[in-house]
Short mmCIF file of N, CA and C in Angstrom, two decimals:
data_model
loop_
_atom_site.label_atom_id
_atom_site.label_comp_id
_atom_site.label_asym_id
_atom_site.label_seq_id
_atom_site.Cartn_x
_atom_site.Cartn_y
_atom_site.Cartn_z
N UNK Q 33 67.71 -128.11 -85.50
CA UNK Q 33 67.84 -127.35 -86.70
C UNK Q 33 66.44 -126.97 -87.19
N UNK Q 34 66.38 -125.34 -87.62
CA UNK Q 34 65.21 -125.34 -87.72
C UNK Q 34 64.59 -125.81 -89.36
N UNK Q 35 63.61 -126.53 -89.74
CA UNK Q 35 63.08 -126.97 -90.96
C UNK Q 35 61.84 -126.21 -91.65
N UNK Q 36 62.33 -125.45 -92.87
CA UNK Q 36 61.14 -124.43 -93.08
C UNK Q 36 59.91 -125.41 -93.92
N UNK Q 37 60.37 -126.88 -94.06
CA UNK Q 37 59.73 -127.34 -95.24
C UNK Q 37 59.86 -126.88 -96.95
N UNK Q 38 59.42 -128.02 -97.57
CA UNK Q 38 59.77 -128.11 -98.90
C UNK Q 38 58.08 -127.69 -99.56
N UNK Q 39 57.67 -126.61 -99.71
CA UNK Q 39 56.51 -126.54 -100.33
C UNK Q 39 56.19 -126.52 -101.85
N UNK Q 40 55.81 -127.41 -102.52
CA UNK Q 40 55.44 -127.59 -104.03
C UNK Q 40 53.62 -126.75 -104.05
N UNK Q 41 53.62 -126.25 -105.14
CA UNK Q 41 52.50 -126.03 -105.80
C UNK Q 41 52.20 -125.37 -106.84
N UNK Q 42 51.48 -126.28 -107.83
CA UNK Q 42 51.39 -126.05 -109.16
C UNK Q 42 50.42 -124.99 -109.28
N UNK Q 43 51.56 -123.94 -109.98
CA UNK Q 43 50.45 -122.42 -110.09
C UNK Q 43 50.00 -122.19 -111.79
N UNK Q 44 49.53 -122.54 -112.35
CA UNK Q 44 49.63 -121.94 -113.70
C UNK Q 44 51.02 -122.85 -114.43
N UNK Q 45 51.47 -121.64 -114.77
CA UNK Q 45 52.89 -122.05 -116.01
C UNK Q 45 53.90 -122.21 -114.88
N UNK Q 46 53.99 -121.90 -113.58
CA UNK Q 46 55.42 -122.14 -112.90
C UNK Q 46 54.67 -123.26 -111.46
N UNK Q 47 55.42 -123.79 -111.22
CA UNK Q 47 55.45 -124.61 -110.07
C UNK Q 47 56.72 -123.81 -108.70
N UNK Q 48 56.32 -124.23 -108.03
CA UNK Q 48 56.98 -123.37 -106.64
C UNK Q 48 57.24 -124.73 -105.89
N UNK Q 49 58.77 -124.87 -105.53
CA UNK Q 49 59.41 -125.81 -104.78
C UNK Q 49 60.48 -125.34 -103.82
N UNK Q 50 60.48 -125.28 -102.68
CA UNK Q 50 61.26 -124.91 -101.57
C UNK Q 50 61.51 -123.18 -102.21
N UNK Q 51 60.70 -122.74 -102.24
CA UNK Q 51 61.00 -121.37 -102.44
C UNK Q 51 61.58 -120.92 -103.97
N UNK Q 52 61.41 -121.72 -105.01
CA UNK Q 52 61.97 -121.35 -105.99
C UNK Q 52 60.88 -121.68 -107.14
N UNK Q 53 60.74 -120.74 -108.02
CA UNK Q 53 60.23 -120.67 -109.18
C UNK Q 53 60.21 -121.88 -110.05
N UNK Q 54 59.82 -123.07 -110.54
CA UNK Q 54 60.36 -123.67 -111.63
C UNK Q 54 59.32 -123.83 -112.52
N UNK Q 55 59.44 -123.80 -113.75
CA UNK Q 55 58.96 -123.54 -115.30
C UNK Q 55 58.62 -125.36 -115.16
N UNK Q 56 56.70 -125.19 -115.46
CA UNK Q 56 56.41 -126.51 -115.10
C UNK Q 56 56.76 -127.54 -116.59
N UNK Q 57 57.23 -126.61 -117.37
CA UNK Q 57 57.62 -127.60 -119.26
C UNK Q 57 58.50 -128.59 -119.04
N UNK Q 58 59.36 -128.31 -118.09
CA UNK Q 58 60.66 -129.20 -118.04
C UNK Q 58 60.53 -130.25 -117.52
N UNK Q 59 61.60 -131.36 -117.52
CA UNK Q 59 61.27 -132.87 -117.11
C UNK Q 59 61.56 -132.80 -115.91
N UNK Q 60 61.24 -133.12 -114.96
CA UNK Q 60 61.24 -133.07 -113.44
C UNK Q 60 62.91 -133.15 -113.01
N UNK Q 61 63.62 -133.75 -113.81
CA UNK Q 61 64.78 -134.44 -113.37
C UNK Q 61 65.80 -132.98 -113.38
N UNK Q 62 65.29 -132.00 -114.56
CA UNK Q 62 66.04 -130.91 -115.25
C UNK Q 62 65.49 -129.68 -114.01
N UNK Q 63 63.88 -129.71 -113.53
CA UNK Q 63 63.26 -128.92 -112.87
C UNK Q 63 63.96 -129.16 -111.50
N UNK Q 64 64.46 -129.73 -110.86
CA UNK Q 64 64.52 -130.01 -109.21
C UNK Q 64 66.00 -129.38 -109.69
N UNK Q 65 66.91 -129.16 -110.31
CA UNK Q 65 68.11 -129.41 -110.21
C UNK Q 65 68.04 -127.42 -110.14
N UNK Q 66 66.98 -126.73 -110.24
CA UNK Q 66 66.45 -125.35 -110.18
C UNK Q 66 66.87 -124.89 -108.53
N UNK Q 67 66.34 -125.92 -107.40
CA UNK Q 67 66.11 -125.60 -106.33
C UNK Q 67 68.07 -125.78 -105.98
N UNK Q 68 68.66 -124.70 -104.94
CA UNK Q 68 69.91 -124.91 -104.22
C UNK Q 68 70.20 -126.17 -103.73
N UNK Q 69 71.32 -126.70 -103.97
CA UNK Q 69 71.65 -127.93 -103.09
C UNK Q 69 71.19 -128.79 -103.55
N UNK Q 70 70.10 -129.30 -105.04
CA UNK Q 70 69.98 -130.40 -105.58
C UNK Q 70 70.89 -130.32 -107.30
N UNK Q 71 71.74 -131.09 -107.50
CA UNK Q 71 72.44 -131.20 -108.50
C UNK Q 71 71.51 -132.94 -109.62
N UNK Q 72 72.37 -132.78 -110.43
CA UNK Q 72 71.74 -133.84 -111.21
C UNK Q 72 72.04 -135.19 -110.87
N UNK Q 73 72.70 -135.66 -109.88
CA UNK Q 73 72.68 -136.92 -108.89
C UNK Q 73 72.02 -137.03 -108.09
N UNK Q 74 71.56 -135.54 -107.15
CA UNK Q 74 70.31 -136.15 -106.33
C UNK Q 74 69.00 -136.02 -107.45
N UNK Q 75 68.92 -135.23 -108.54
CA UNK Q 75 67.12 -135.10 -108.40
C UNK Q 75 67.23 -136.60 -109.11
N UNK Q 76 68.19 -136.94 -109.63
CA UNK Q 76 68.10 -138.55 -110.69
C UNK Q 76 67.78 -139.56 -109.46
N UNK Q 77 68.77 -139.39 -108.01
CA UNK Q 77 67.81 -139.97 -106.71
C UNK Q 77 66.60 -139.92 -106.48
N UNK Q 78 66.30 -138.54 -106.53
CA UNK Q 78 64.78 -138.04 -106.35
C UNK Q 78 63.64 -138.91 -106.52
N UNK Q 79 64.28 -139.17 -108.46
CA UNK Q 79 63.22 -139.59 -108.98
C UNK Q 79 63.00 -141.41 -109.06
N UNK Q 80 64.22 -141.47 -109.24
CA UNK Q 80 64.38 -143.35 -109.07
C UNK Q 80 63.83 -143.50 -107.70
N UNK Q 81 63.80 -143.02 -106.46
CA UNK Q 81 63.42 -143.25 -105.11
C UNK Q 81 61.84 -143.06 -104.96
N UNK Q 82 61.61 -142.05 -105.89
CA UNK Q 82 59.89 -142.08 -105.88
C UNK Q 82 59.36 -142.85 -107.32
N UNK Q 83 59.93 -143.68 -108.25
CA UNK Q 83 59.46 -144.07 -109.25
C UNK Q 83 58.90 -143.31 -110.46
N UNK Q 84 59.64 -141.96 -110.08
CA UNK Q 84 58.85 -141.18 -111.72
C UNK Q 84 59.73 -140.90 -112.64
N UNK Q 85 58.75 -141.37 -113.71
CA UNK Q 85 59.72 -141.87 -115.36
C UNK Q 85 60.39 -140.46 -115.52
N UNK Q 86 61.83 -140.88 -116.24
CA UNK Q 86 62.81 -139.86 -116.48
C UNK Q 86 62.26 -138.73 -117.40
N UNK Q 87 61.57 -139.36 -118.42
CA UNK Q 87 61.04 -138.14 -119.49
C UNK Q 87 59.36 -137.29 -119.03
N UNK Q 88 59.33 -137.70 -117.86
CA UNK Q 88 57.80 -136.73 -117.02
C UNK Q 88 57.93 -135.52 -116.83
N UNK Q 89 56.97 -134.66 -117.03
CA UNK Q 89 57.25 -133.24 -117.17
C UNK Q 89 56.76 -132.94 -115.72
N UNK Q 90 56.99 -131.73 -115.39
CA UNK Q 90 56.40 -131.12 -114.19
C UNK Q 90 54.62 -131.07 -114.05
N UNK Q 91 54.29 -130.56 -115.26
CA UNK Q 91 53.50 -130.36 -115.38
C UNK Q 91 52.29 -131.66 -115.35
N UNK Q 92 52.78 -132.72 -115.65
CA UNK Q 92 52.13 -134.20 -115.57
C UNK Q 92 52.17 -134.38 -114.42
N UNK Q 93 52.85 -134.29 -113.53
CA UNK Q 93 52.88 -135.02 -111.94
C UNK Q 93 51.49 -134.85 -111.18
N UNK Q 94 50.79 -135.65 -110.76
CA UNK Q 94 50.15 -135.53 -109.79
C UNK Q 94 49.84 -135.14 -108.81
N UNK Q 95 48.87 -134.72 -107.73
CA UNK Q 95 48.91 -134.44 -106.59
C UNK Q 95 50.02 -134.40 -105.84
N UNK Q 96 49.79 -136.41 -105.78
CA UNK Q 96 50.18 -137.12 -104.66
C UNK Q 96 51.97 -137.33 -105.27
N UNK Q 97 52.27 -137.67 -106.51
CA UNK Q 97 53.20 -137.32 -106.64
C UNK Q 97 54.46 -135.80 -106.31
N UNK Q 98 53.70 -134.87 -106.54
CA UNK Q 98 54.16 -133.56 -105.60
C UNK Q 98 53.92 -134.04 -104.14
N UNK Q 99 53.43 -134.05 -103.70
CA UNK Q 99 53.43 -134.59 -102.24
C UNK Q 99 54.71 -135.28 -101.81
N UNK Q 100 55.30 -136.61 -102.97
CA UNK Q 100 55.96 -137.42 -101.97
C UNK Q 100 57.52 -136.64 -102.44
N UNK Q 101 57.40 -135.53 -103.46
CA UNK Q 101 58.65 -134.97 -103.60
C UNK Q 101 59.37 -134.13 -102.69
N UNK Q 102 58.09 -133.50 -102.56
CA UNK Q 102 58.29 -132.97 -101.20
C UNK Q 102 58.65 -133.14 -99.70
N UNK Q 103 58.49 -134.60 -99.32
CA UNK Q 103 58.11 -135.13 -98.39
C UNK Q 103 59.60 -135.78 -98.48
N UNK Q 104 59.98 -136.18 -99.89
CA UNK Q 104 61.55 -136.94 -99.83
C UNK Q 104 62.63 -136.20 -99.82
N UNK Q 105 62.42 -134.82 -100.16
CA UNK Q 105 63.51 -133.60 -100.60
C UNK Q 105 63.69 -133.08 -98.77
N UNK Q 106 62.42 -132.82 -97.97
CA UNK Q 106 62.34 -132.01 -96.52
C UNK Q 106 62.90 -133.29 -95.42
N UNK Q 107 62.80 -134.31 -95.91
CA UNK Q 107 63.36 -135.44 -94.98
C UNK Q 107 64.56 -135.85 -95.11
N UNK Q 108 65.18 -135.73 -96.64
CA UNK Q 108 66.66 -136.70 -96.68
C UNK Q 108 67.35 -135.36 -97.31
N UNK Q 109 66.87 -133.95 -97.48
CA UNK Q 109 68.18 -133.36 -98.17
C UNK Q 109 67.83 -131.68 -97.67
N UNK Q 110 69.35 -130.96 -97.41
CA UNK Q 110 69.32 -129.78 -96.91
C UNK Q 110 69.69 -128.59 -97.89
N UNK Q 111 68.21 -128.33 -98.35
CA UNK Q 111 68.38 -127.16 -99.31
C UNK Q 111 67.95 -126.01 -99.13
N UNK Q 112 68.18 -125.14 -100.08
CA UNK Q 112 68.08 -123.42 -99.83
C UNK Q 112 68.46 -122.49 -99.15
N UNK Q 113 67.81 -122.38 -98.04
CA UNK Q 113 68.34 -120.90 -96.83
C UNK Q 113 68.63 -121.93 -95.77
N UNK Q 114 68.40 -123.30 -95.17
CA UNK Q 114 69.24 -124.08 -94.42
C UNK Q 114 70.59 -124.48 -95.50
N UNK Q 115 70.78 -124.43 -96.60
CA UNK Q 115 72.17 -124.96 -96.86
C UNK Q 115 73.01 -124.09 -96.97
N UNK Q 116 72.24 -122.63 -97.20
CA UNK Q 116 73.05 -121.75 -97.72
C UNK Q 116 73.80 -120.83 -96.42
N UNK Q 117 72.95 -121.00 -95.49
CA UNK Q 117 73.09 -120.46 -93.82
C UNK Q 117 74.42 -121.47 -93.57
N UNK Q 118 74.23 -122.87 -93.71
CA UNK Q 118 75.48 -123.61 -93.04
C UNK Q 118 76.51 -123.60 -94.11
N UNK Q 119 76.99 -123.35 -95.05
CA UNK Q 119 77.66 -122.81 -96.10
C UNK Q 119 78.60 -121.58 -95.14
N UNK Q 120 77.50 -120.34 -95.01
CA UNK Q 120 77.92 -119.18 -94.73
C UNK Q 120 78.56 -119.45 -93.24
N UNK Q 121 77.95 -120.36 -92.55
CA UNK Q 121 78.50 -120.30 -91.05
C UNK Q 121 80.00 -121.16 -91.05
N UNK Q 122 80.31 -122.12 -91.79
CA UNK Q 122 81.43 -122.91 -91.95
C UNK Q 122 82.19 -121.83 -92.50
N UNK Q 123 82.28 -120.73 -93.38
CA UNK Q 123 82.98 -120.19 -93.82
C UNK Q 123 83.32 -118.73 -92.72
N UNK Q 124 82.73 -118.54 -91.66
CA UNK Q 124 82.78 -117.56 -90.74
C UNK Q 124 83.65 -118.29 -89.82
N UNK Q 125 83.00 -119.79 -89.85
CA UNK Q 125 83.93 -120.77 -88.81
C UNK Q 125 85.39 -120.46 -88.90
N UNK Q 126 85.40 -120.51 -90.12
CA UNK Q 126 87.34 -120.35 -90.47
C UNK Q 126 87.93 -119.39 -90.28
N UNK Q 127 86.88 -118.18 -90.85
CA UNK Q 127 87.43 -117.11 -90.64
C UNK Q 127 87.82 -116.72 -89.07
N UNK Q 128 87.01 -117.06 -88.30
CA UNK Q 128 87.17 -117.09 -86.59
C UNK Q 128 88.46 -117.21 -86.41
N UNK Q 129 88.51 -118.88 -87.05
CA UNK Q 129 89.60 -119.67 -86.31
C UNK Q 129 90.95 -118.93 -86.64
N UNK Q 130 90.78 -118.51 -87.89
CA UNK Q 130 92.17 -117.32 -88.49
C UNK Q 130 92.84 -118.23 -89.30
N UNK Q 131 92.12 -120.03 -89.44
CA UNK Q 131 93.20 -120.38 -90.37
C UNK Q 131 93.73 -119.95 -91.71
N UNK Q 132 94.45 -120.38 -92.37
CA UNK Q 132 95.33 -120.20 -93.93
C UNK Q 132 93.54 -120.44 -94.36
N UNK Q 133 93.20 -120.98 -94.97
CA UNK Q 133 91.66 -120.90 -95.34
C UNK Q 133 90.86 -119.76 -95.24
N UNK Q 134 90.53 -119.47 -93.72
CA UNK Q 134 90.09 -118.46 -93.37
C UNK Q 134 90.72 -116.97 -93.83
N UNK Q 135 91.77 -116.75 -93.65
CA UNK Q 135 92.59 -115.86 -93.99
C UNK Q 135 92.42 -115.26 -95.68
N UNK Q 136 91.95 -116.60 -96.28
CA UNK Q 136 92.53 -115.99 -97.42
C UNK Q 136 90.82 -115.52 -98.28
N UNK Q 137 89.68 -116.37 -97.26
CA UNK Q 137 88.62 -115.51 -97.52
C UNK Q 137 88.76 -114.06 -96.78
N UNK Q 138 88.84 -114.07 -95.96
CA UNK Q 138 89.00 -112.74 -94.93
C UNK Q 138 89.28 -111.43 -96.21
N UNK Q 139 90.77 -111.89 -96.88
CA UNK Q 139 91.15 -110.79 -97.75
C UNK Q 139 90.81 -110.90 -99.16
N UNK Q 140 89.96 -111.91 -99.15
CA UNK Q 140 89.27 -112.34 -100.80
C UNK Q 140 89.86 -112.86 -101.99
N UNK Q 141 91.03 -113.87 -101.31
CA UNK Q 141 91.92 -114.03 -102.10
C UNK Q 141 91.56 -115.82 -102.75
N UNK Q 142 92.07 -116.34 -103.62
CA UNK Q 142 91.34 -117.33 -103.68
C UNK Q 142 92.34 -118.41 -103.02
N UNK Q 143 91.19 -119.60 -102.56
CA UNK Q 143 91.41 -120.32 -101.23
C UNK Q 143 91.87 -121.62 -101.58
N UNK Q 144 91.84 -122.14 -102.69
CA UNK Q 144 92.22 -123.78 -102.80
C UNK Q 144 93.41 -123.70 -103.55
N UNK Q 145 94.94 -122.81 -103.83
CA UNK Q 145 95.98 -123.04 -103.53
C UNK Q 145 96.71 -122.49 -105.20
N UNK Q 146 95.17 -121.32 -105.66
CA UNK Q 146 96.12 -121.38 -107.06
C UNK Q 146 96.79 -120.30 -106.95
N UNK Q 147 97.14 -120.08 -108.79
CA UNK Q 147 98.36 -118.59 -108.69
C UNK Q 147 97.46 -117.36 -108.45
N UNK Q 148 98.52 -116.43 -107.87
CA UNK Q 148 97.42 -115.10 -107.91
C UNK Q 148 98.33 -114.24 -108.19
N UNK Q 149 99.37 -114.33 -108.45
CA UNK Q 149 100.67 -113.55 -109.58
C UNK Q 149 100.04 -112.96 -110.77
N UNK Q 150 99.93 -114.14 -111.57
CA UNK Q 150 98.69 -113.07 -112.82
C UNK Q 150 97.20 -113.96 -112.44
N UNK Q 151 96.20 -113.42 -113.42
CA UNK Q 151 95.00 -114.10 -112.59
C UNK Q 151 94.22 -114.31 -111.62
N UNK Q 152 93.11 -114.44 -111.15
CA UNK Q 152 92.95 -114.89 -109.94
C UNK Q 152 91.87 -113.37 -109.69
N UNK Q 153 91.32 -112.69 -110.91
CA UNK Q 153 90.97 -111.73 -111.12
C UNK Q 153 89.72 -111.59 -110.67
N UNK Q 154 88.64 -112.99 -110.66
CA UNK Q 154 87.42 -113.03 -110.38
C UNK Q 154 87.29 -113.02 -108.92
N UNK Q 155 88.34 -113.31 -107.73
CA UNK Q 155 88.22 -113.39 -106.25
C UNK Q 155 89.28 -111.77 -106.26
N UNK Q 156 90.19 -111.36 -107.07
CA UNK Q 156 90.74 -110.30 -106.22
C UNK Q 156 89.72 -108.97 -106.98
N UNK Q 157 88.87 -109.11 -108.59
CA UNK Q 157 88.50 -107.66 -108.49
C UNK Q 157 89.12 -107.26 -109.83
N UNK Q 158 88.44 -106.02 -110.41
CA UNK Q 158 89.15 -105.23 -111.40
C UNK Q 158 90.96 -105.19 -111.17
N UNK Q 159 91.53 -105.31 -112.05
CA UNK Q 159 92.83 -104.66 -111.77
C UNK Q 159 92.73 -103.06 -111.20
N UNK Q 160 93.99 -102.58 -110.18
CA UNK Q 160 93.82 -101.08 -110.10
C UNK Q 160 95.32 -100.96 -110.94
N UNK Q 161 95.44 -99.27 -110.94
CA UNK Q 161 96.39 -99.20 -111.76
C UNK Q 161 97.52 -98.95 -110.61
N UNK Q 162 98.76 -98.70 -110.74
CA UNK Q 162 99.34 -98.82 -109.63
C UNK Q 162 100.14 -97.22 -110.07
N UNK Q 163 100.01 -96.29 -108.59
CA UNK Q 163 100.46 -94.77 -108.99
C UNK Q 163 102.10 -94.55 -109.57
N UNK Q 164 102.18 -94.19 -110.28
CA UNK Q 164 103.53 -93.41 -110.67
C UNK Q 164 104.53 -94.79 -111.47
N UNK Q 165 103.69 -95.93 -111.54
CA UNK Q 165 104.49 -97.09 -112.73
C UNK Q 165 104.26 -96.57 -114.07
N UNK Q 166 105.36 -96.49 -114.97
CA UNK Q 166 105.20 -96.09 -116.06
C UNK Q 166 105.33 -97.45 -117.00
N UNK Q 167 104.94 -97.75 -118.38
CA UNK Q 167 104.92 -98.74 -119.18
C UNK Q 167 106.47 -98.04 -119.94
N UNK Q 168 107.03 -99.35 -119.97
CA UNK Q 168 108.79 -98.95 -120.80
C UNK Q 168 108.02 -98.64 -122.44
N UNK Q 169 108.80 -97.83 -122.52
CA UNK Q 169 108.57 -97.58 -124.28
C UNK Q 169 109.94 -97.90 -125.13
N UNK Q 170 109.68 -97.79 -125.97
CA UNK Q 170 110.82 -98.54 -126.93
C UNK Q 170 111.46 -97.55 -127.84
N UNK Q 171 112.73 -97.67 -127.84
CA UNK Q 171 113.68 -96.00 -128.29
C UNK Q 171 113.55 -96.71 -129.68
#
C-alpha cells in the first residue's frame, strides 16, 4: 500500500497535517479531528499515546512533539486520500459484485434499508414534477 506520509508544519497562523489546513488556536485534540479519518476517539488516542495535555494548543507543541504526531498518525492510522481511495474502492467493490448494496448505490438510492416512499430526498435529488398529474381541487 502506497504511504504518502503524515507531514506537520507550523506555518504562521495555520499548521499543515496530512494535507490539511488546521488553525494553530485550537487544542490539538479539536485540531487533529480536522484531518479525514481521525474522529474524537482517535485524536483523544493520539494524544494520551504521546502524553500531550488535553488543554495544549497547536500552537504550543514543539518540534519534537509534531514529529511524534506525525510519526503515530503515518504508522497506526489510515487517513486522507489512502482512506478515502479504500472507501471509494469498497464501494465500486459492490457495485461490481451487483449486490442489493451495490445496486442501490449504482441508482443512488439510499443503502441501509430506509423509506424512500416519502423522503429519502438527500440520496434521490430535487423532487421532479411528474407530466400530466394534476393536484385534486376541491368543488
Amino acid at each position: 500500500m502506497a504511504c504518502f506520509g503524515v507531514v506537520i508544519a507550523i506555518e504562521g497562523l495555520v499548521a499543515r497535517i496530512a494535507g490539511v489546513n488546521i488553525p494553530t488556536g485550537k487544542r490539538v485534540i479539536i485540531a487533529l479531528q480536522y484531518i479525514y479519518g481521525i474522529g474524537p476517539k482517535f485524536a483523544n488516542e493520539i494524544c494520551d499515546a504521546l502524553k500531550i495535555p488535553a488543554p495544549k494548543r497547536v500552537n504550543q507543541l514543539t518540534d519534537h512533539e509534531v514529529l511524534q504526531i506525525r510519526e503515530y498518525i503515518d504508522k497506526n492510522y489510515q487517513v486522507e486520500g489512502d482512506l478515502r481511495r479504500e472507501v471509494s474502492m469498497n464501494i465500486k467493490r459492490l457495485m461490481d459484485l451487483a449486490c442489493y448494496r451495490g445496486l442501490r448505490h449504482r441508482k443512488g438510492l439510499p443503502v441501509r434499508g430506509q423509506r424512500t416512499h416519502t423522503n429519502a430526498r438527500t440520496r434521490k435529488g430535487p423532487a421532479k414534477p411528474i407530466a400530466g398529474k394534476k393536484l385534486a381541487t376541491k368543488k
